Short mmCIF file of C-alpha atoms in Angstrom, two decimals:
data_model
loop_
_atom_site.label_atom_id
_atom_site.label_comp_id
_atom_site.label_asym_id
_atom_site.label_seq_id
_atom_site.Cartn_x
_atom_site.Cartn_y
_atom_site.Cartn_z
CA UNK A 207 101.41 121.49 148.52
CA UNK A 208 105.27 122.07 147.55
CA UNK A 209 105.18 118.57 145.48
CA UNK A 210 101.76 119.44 143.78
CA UNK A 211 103.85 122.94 142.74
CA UNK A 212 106.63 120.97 141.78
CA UNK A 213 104.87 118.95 139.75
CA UNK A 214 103.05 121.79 137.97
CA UNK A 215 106.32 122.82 137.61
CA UNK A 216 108.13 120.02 136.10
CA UNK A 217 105.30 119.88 133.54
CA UNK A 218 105.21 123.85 132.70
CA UNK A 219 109.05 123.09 131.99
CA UNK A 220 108.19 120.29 129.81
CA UNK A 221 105.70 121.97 127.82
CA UNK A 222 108.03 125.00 127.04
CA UNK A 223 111.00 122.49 126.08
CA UNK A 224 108.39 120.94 123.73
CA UNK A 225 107.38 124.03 122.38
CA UNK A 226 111.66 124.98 122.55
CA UNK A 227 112.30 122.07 120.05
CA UNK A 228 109.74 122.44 117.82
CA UNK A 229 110.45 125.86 116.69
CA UNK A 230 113.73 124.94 115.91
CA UNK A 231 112.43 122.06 114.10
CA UNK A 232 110.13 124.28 112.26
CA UNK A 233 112.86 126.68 111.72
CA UNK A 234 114.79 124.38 110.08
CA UNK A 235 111.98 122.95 108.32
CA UNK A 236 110.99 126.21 106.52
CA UNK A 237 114.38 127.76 106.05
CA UNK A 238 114.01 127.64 101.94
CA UNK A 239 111.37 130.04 101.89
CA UNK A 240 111.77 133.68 100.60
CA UNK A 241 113.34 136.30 102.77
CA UNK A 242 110.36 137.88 104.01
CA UNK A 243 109.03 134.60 105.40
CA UNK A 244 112.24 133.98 106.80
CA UNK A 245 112.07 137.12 108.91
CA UNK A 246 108.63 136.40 110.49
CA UNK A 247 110.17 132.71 111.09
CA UNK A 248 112.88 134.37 113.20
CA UNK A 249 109.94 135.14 115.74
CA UNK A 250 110.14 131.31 116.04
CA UNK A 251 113.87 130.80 116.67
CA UNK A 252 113.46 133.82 118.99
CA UNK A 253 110.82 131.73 121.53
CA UNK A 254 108.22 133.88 120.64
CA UNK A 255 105.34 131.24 118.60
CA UNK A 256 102.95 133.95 117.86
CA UNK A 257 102.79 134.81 113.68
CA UNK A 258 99.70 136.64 112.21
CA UNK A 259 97.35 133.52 111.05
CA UNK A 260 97.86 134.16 107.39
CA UNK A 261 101.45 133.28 107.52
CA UNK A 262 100.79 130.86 109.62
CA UNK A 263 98.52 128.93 107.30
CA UNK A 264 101.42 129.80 104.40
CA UNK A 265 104.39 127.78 106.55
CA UNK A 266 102.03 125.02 107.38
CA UNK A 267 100.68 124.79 103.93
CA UNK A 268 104.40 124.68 102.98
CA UNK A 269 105.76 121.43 105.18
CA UNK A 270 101.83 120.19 104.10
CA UNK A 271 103.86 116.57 103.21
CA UNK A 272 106.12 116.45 106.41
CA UNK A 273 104.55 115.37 108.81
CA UNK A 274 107.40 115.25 111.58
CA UNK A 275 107.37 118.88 111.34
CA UNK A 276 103.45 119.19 111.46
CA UNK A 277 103.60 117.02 115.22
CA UNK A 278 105.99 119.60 116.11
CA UNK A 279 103.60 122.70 115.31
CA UNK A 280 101.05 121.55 117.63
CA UNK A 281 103.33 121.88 120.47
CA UNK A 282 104.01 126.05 119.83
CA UNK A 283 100.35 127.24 120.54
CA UNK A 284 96.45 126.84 119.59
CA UNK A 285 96.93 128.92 116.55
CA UNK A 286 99.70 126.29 115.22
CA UNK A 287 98.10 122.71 116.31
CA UNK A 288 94.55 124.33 114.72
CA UNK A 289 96.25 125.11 111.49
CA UNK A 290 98.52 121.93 111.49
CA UNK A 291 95.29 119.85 112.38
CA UNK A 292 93.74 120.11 108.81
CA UNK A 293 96.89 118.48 107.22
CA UNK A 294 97.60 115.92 110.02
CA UNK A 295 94.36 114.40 109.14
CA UNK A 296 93.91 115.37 105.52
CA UNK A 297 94.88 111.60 104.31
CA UNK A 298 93.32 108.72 106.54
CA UNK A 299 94.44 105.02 105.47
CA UNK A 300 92.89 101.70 106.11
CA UNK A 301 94.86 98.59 105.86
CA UNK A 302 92.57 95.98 107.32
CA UNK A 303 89.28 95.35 109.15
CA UNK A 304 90.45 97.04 112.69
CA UNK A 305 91.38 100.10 110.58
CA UNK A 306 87.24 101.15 110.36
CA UNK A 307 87.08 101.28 114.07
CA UNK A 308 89.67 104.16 113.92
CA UNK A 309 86.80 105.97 111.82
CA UNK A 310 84.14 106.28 115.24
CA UNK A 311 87.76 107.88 117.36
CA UNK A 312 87.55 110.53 114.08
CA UNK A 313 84.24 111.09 114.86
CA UNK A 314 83.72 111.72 118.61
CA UNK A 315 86.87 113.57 118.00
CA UNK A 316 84.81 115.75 115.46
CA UNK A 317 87.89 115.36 113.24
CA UNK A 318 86.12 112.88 110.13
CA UNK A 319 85.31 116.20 108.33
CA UNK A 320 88.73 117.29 107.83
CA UNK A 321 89.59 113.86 105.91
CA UNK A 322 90.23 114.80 102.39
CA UNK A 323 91.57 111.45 100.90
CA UNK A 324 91.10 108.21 102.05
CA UNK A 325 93.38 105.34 100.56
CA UNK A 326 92.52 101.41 101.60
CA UNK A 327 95.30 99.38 100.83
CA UNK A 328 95.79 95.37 101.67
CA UNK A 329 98.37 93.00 101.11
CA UNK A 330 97.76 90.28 97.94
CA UNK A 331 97.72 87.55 100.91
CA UNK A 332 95.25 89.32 103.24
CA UNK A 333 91.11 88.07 103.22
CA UNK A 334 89.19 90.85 101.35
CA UNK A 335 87.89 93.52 104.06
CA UNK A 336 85.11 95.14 101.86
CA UNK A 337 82.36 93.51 103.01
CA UNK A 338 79.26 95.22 104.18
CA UNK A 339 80.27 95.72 108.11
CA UNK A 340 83.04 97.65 106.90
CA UNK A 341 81.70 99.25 104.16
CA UNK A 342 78.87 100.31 105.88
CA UNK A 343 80.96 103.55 108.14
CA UNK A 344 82.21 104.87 104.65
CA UNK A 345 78.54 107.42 104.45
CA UNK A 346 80.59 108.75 107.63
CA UNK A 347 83.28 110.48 105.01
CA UNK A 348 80.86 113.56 104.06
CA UNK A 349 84.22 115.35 102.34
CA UNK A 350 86.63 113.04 100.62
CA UNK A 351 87.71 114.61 97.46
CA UNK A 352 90.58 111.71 96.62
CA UNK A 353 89.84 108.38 96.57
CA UNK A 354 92.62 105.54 95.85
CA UNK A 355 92.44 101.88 96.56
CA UNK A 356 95.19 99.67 96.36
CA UNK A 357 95.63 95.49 95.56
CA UNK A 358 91.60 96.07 95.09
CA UNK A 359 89.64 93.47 94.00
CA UNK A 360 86.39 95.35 91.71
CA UNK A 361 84.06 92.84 92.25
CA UNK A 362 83.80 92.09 95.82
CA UNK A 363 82.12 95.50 96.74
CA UNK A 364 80.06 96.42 94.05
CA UNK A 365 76.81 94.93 94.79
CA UNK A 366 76.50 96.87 98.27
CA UNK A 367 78.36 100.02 97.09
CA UNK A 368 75.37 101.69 95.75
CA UNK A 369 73.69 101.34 99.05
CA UNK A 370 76.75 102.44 101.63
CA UNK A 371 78.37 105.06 99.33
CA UNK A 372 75.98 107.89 98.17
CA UNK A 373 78.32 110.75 99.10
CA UNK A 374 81.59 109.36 98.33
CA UNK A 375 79.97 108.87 94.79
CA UNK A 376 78.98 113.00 94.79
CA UNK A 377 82.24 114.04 96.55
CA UNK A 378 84.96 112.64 94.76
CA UNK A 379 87.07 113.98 92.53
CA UNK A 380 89.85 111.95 92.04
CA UNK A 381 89.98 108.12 91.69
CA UNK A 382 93.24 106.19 91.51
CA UNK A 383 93.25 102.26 91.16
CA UNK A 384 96.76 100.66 91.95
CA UNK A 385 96.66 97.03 91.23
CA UNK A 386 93.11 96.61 90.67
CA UNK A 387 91.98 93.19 89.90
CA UNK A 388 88.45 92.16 88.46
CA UNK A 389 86.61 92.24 84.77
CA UNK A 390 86.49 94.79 82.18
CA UNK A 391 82.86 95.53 82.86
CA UNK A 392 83.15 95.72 86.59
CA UNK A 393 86.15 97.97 86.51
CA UNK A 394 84.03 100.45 84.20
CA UNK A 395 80.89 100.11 86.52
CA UNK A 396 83.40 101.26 89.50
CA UNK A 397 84.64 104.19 87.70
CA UNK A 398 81.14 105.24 86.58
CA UNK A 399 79.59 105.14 89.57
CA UNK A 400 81.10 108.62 90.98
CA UNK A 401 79.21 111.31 89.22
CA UNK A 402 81.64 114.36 89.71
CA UNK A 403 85.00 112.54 89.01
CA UNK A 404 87.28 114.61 87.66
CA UNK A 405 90.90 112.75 87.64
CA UNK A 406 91.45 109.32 86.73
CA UNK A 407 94.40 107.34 87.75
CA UNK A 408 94.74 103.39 86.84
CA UNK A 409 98.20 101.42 87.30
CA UNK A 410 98.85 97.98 86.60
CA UNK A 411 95.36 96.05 86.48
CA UNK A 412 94.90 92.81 86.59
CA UNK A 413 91.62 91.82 83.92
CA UNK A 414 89.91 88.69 85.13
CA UNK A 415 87.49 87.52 82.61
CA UNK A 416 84.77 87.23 85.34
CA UNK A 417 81.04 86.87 84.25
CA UNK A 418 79.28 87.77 87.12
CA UNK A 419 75.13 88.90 86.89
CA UNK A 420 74.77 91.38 89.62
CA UNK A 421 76.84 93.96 88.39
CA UNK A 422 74.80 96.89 87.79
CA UNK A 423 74.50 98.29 84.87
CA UNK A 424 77.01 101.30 83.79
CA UNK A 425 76.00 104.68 84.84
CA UNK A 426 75.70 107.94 83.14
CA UNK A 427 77.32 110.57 84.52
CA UNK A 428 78.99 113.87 83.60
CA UNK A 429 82.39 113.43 81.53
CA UNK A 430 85.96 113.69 83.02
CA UNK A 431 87.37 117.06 82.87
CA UNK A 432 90.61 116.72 84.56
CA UNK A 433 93.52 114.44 84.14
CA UNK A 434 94.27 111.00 83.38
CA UNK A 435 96.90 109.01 83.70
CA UNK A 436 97.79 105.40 82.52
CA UNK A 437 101.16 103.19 84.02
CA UNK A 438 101.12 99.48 82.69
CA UNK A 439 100.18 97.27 79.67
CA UNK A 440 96.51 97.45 79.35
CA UNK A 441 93.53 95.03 77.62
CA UNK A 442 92.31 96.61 74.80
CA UNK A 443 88.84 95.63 76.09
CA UNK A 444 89.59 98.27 79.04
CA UNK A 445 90.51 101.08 76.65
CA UNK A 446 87.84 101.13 74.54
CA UNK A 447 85.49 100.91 77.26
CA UNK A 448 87.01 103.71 78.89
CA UNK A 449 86.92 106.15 75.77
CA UNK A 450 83.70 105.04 75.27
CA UNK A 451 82.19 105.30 79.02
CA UNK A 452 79.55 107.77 79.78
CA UNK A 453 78.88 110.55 77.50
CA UNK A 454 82.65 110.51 76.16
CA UNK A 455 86.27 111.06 77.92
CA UNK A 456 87.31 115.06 78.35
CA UNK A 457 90.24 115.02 80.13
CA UNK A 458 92.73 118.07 79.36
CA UNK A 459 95.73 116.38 80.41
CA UNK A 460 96.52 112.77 79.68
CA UNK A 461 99.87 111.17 80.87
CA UNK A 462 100.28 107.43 79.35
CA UNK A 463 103.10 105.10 80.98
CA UNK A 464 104.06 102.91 79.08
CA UNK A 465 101.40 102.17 77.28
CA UNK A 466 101.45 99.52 74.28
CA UNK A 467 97.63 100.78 73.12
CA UNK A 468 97.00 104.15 73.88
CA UNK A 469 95.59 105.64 70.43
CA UNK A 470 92.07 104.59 71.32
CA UNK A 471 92.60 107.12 74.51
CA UNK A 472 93.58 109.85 72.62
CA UNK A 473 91.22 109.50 69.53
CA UNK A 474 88.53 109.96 72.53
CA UNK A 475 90.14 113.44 73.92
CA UNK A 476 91.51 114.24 71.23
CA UNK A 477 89.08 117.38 71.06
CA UNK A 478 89.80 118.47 74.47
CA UNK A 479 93.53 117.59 75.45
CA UNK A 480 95.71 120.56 76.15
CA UNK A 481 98.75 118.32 77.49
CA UNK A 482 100.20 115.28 76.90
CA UNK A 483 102.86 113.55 78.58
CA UNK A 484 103.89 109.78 77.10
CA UNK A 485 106.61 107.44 77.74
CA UNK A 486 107.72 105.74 73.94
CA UNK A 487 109.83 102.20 74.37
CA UNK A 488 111.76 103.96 71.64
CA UNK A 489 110.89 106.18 68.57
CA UNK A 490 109.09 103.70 66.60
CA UNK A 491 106.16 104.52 69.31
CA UNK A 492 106.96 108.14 68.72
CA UNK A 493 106.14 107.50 64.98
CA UNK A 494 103.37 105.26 65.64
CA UNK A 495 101.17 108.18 67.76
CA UNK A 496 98.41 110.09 65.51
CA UNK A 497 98.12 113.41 67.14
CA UNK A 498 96.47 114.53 63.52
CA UNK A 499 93.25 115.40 65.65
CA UNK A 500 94.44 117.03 68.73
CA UNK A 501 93.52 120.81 67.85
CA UNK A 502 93.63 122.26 71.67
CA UNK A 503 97.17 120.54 72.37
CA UNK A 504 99.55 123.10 73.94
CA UNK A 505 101.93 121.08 75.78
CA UNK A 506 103.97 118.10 74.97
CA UNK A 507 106.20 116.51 76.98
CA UNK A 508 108.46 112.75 75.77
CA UNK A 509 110.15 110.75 78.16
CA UNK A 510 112.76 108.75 76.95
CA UNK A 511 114.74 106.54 78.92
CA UNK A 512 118.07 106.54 76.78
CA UNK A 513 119.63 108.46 74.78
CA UNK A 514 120.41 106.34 71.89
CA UNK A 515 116.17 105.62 71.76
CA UNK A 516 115.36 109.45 72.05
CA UNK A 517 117.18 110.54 69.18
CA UNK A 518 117.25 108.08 65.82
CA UNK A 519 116.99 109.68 62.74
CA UNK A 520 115.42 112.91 64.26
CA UNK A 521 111.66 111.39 64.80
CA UNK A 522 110.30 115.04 66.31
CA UNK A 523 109.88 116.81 63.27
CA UNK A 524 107.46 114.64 62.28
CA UNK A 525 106.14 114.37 65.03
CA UNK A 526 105.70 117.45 66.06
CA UNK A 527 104.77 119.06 62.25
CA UNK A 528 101.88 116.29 62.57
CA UNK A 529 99.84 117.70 65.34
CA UNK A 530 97.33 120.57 63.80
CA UNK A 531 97.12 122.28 66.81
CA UNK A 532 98.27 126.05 66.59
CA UNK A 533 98.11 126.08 70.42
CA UNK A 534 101.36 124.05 70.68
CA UNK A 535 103.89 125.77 72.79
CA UNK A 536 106.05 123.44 74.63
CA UNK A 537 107.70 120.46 73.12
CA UNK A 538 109.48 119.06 76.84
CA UNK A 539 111.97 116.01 75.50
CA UNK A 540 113.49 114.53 78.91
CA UNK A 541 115.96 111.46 78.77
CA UNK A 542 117.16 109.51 81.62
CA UNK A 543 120.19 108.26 80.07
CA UNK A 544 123.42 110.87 81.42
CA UNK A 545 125.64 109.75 78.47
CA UNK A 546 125.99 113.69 77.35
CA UNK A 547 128.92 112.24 74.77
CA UNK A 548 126.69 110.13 73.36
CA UNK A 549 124.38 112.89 73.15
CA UNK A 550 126.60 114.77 71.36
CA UNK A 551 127.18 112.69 68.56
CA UNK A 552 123.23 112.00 67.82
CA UNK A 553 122.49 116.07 68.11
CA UNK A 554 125.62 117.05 65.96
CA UNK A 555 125.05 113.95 62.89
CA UNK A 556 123.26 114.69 59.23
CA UNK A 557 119.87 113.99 59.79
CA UNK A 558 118.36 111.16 57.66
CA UNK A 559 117.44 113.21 54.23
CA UNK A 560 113.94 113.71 53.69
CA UNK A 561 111.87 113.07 50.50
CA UNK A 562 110.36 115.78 48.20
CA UNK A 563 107.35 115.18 49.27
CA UNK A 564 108.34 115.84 52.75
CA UNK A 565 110.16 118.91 51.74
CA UNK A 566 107.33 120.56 49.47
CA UNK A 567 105.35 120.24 52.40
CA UNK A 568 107.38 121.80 54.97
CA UNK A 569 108.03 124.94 52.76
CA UNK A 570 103.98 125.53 52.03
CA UNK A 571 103.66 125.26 55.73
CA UNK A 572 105.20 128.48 57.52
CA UNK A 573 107.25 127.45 60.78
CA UNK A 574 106.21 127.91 64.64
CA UNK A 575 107.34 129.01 67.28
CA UNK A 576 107.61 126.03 69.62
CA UNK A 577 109.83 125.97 72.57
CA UNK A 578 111.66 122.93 72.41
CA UNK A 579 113.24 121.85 75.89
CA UNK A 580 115.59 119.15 76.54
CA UNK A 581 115.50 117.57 79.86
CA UNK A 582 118.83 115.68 81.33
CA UNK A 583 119.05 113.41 84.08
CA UNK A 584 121.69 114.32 85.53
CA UNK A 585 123.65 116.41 88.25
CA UNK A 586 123.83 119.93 88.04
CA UNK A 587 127.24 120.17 88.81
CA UNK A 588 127.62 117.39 85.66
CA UNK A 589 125.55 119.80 83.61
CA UNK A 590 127.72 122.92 83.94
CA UNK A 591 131.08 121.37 83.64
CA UNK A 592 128.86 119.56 79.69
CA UNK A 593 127.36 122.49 78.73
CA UNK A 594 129.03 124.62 76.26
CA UNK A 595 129.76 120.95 74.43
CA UNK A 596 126.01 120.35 74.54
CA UNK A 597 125.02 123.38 73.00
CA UNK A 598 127.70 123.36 70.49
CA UNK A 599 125.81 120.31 69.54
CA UNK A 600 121.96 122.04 68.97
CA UNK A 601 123.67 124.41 66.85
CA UNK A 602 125.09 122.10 64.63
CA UNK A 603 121.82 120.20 64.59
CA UNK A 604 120.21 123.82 63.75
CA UNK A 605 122.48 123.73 61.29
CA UNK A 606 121.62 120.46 59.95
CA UNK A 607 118.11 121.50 59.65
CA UNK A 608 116.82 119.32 62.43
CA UNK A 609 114.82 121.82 64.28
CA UNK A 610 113.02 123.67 61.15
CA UNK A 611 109.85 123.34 61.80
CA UNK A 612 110.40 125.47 64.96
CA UNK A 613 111.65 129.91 64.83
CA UNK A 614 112.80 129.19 68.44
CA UNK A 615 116.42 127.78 69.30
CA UNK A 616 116.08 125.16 71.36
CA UNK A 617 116.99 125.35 75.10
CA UNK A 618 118.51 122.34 77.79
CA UNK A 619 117.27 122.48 81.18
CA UNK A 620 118.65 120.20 83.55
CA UNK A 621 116.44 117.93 85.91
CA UNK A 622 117.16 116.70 88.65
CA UNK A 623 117.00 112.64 89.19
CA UNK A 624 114.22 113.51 91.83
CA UNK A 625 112.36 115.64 89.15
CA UNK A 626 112.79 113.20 86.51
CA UNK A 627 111.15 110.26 88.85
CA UNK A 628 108.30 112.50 90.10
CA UNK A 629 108.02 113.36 86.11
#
C-alpha cells in the first residue's frame, strides 16, 4: 500500500514539475506580447495554468510556428493541450511509403480532421511513392486547405488521381510545387484539377518534354483569385499555358522571382492585380516590364539585390509614370546591398536629362501622391548612426527632380536581414 502511494506520488510530483517548466517556457515564449497579455501570462509564472479560453486561443495562436513551446502547453491543463492540439497537427508531412501508415494512428486518434496542410516531400534518389496503395488513404484528408509537394514528379500520379482525390480537389486552396518535374501539359492538368484553388505557388520546375496519352484532358474550373508566386527560370510553354488555363488567371497579388519571362503573366492579370512584388537582375528588367494595363494596381514593391543595379539613371519614374492605375499607393524599393555610401552618391547625382517629349508629357499629366519607401538591408543600429547622410541624399535627389512624378517625400525604412529574406 505505502509503495503504491509512493508511486502515485512520485508521478503527481512529476506531472506538476512538467506543468512547472512549461509555464516558464511559455512565459518566456510569449513575453513580446502587449502589456495586457503580459499580465494574464503572469497567472502562468505564478503556477496557476488557468486563463479564460479566449486568451488562451490568442497565446497559442501566437507561438502557432513553435512548436517546442506548443509540447509544453499540453502539459499545463485540458484547456491548453485542447487548444495547442489544433496547431500540433495543423501540418502533417510524408516523406516516404511508411509515412501513410501514420495517416490510420490520425484516424483512430480522431485527430485527421484537424490536418490543415499536408506537404509530401522525397529525396531526388528515393523510388516514387505515389502509387495507388498510397494514394489511395489521401480521400481520408476531408479538410486540407494547403497542399505542397516537393521533388514531385507530375506524371506518375495523374492517371489514378481523379479516382483517390475527390475532396482534396474541392478543399484546397493553396497549391505549391517545389521542384516539380514532368511536361508542360501534365503540370497544367495537375493544377487544373482542384476546382477552388485559390493560391498558386511554383519554384524551380523541371519541363520534361514527355508525350504521354493518358493524361486527361485539362479541366475547367473557377479562376484563381488569390496569389501567385513564381521563383526560377521558366519555359515559355509553361507561362502561356498558365495565363491561358481555365477561364483566365485572377490573381490579386503576383510575386515573380526571378523571372526571365514574366510579361505573359501579367498581360493575363493585368485586369485584376492589386500588388506586385518582382525581383529585376538589374534595371534593364525594370524598363523592360509593361504595367501600361494594370488599372487596379495599388501596391508595388522592387527588390534589388545591389545598390549600384537599383539605382542607374533613375529607372522609377518611368516606371512608375507608366502604370495607369490611379489606385497606386505604395512604391516599396528594397535593396540588399548595405553600401549606404554608395547609396549616397547614386541618390545625390544629376539624373540622366530627359527629352522634350518626356518632359511635355510629365507637365500635361498632374503628379500623385505615391508613397515611395526605400527598404535597407541592414542593421538598425547601422541605420541610425547613416541616417541623417541618407536623407540628405533624397533631398538632393528631390532636388534634382528625381521623384516628380510623386507630391509625397520619400521615406527609408529599415529591414531587417530576416525581413528582407522572408520578403
Amino acid at each position: 500500500m505505502y509503495s503504491k502511494r509512493s508511486g502515485a506520488l512520485s508521478r503527481f510530483r512529476a506531472t506538476q514539475l512538467d506543468a512547472k517548466q512549461a509555464s516558464y517556457t511559455l512565459w518566456f515564449a510569449c513575453k513580446r506580447l502587449n502589456r495586457k497579455m503580459r499580465r494574464a501570462l503572469g497567472t502562468i509564472k505564478a503556477g496557476n495554468a488557468w486563463l479564460p479560453q479566449e486568451i488562451v486561443d490568442y497565446i497559442v495562436d501566437h507561438i502557432s510556428d513553435d512548436r517546442p513551446t506548443l509540447l509544453a502547453c499540453t502539459y499545463l491543463s485540458r484547456t491548453w493541450c485542447i487548444a495547442a492540439r489544433a496547431h500540433l497537427h495543423r501540418t502533417f508531412t510524408v516523406s516516404d511509403r511508411s509515412g501513410f501508415e501514420a495517416i490510420h494512428d490520425l484516424q483512430n486518434m480522431g485527430m485527421i480532421d484537424l490536418v490543415r496542410k499536408l506537404v509530401a516531400t522525397r529525396k531526388v534518389n528515393q523510388p516514387d511513392f505515389f502509387i495507388p496503395p498510397t494514394i489511395n488513404v489521401l480521400h481520408a484528408f476531408t479538410r486540407v486547405q494547403e497542399l505542397e509537394f516537393r521533388y514531385f514528379d507530375v506524371g506518375t500520379p495523374l492517371p489514378w488521381l481523379h479516382e483517390h482525390c475527390d475532396i482534396l480537389k474541392s478543399t484546397v486552396r493553396s497549391l505549391t510545387l517545389r521542384y516539380p518535374k514532368g511536361s508542360v501539359k501534365q503540370l497544367a492538368c495537375f493544377i487544373s484539377m482542384f476546382s477552388n484553388l485559390e493560391n498558386l505557388t511554383v519554384d524551380s520546375i523541371d519541363i520534361a518534354p514527355v508525350y504521354d496519352p493518358r493524361v486527361p484532358a485539362i479541366e475547367s474550373s473557377p479562376p484563381f483569385t488569390g496569389r501567385l508566386t513564381l521563383t526560377g527560370i521558366f519555359d515559355q510553354d509553361f507561362l502561356c499555358a498558365l495565363a491561358s488555363m481555365q477561364k483566365g488567371v485572377r490573381f490579386r497579388t503576383v510575386d515573380l522571382q526571378f523571372c526571365g519571362e514574366m510579361q505573359e503573366i501579367i498581360d493575363a492579370c493585368a485586369g485584376t492585380m492589386e500588388r506586385l512584388i518582382c525581383h529585376p537582375s538589374d534595371a534593364q528588367d525594370l524598363q523592360n516590364l509593361n504595367l501600361s494595363q494594370c488599372e487596379s494596381i495599388h501596391h508595388v514593391e522592387v527588390n534589388f539585390h545591389s545598390v549600384a543595379r537599383a539605382f542607374p539613371n533613375y529607372p522609377f519614374h518611368d516606371f512608375i509614370s507608366s502604370i495607369p492605375s490611379s489606385q497606386l499607393e505604395t512604391c516599396l524599393i528594397v535593396s540588399y546591398d548595405s553600401d549606404l555610401d554608395r547609396l549616397n552618391q547614386t541618390l545625390g547625382a544629376t539624373p540622366t536629362p530627359k527629352s522634350n517629349s518626356a518632359m511635355r508629357k510629365d507637365q500635361a499629366e498632374p503628379k500623385r501622391d505615391v508613397k515611395i519607401i526605400f527598404g535597407l538591408d541592414i542593421e538598425k543600429e547601422e541605420a541610425d548612426d547613416h541616417r541623417q547622410s541618407i536623407d540628405k541624399a533624397l533631398d538632393r535627389a528631390i532636388e534634382n527632380g528625381v521623384f516628380e512624378f510623386s507630391n509625397s517625400r520619400p521615406a527609408l525604412e529599415v529591414y531587417p536581414r530576416v525581413w528582407c529574406q522572408a520578403a
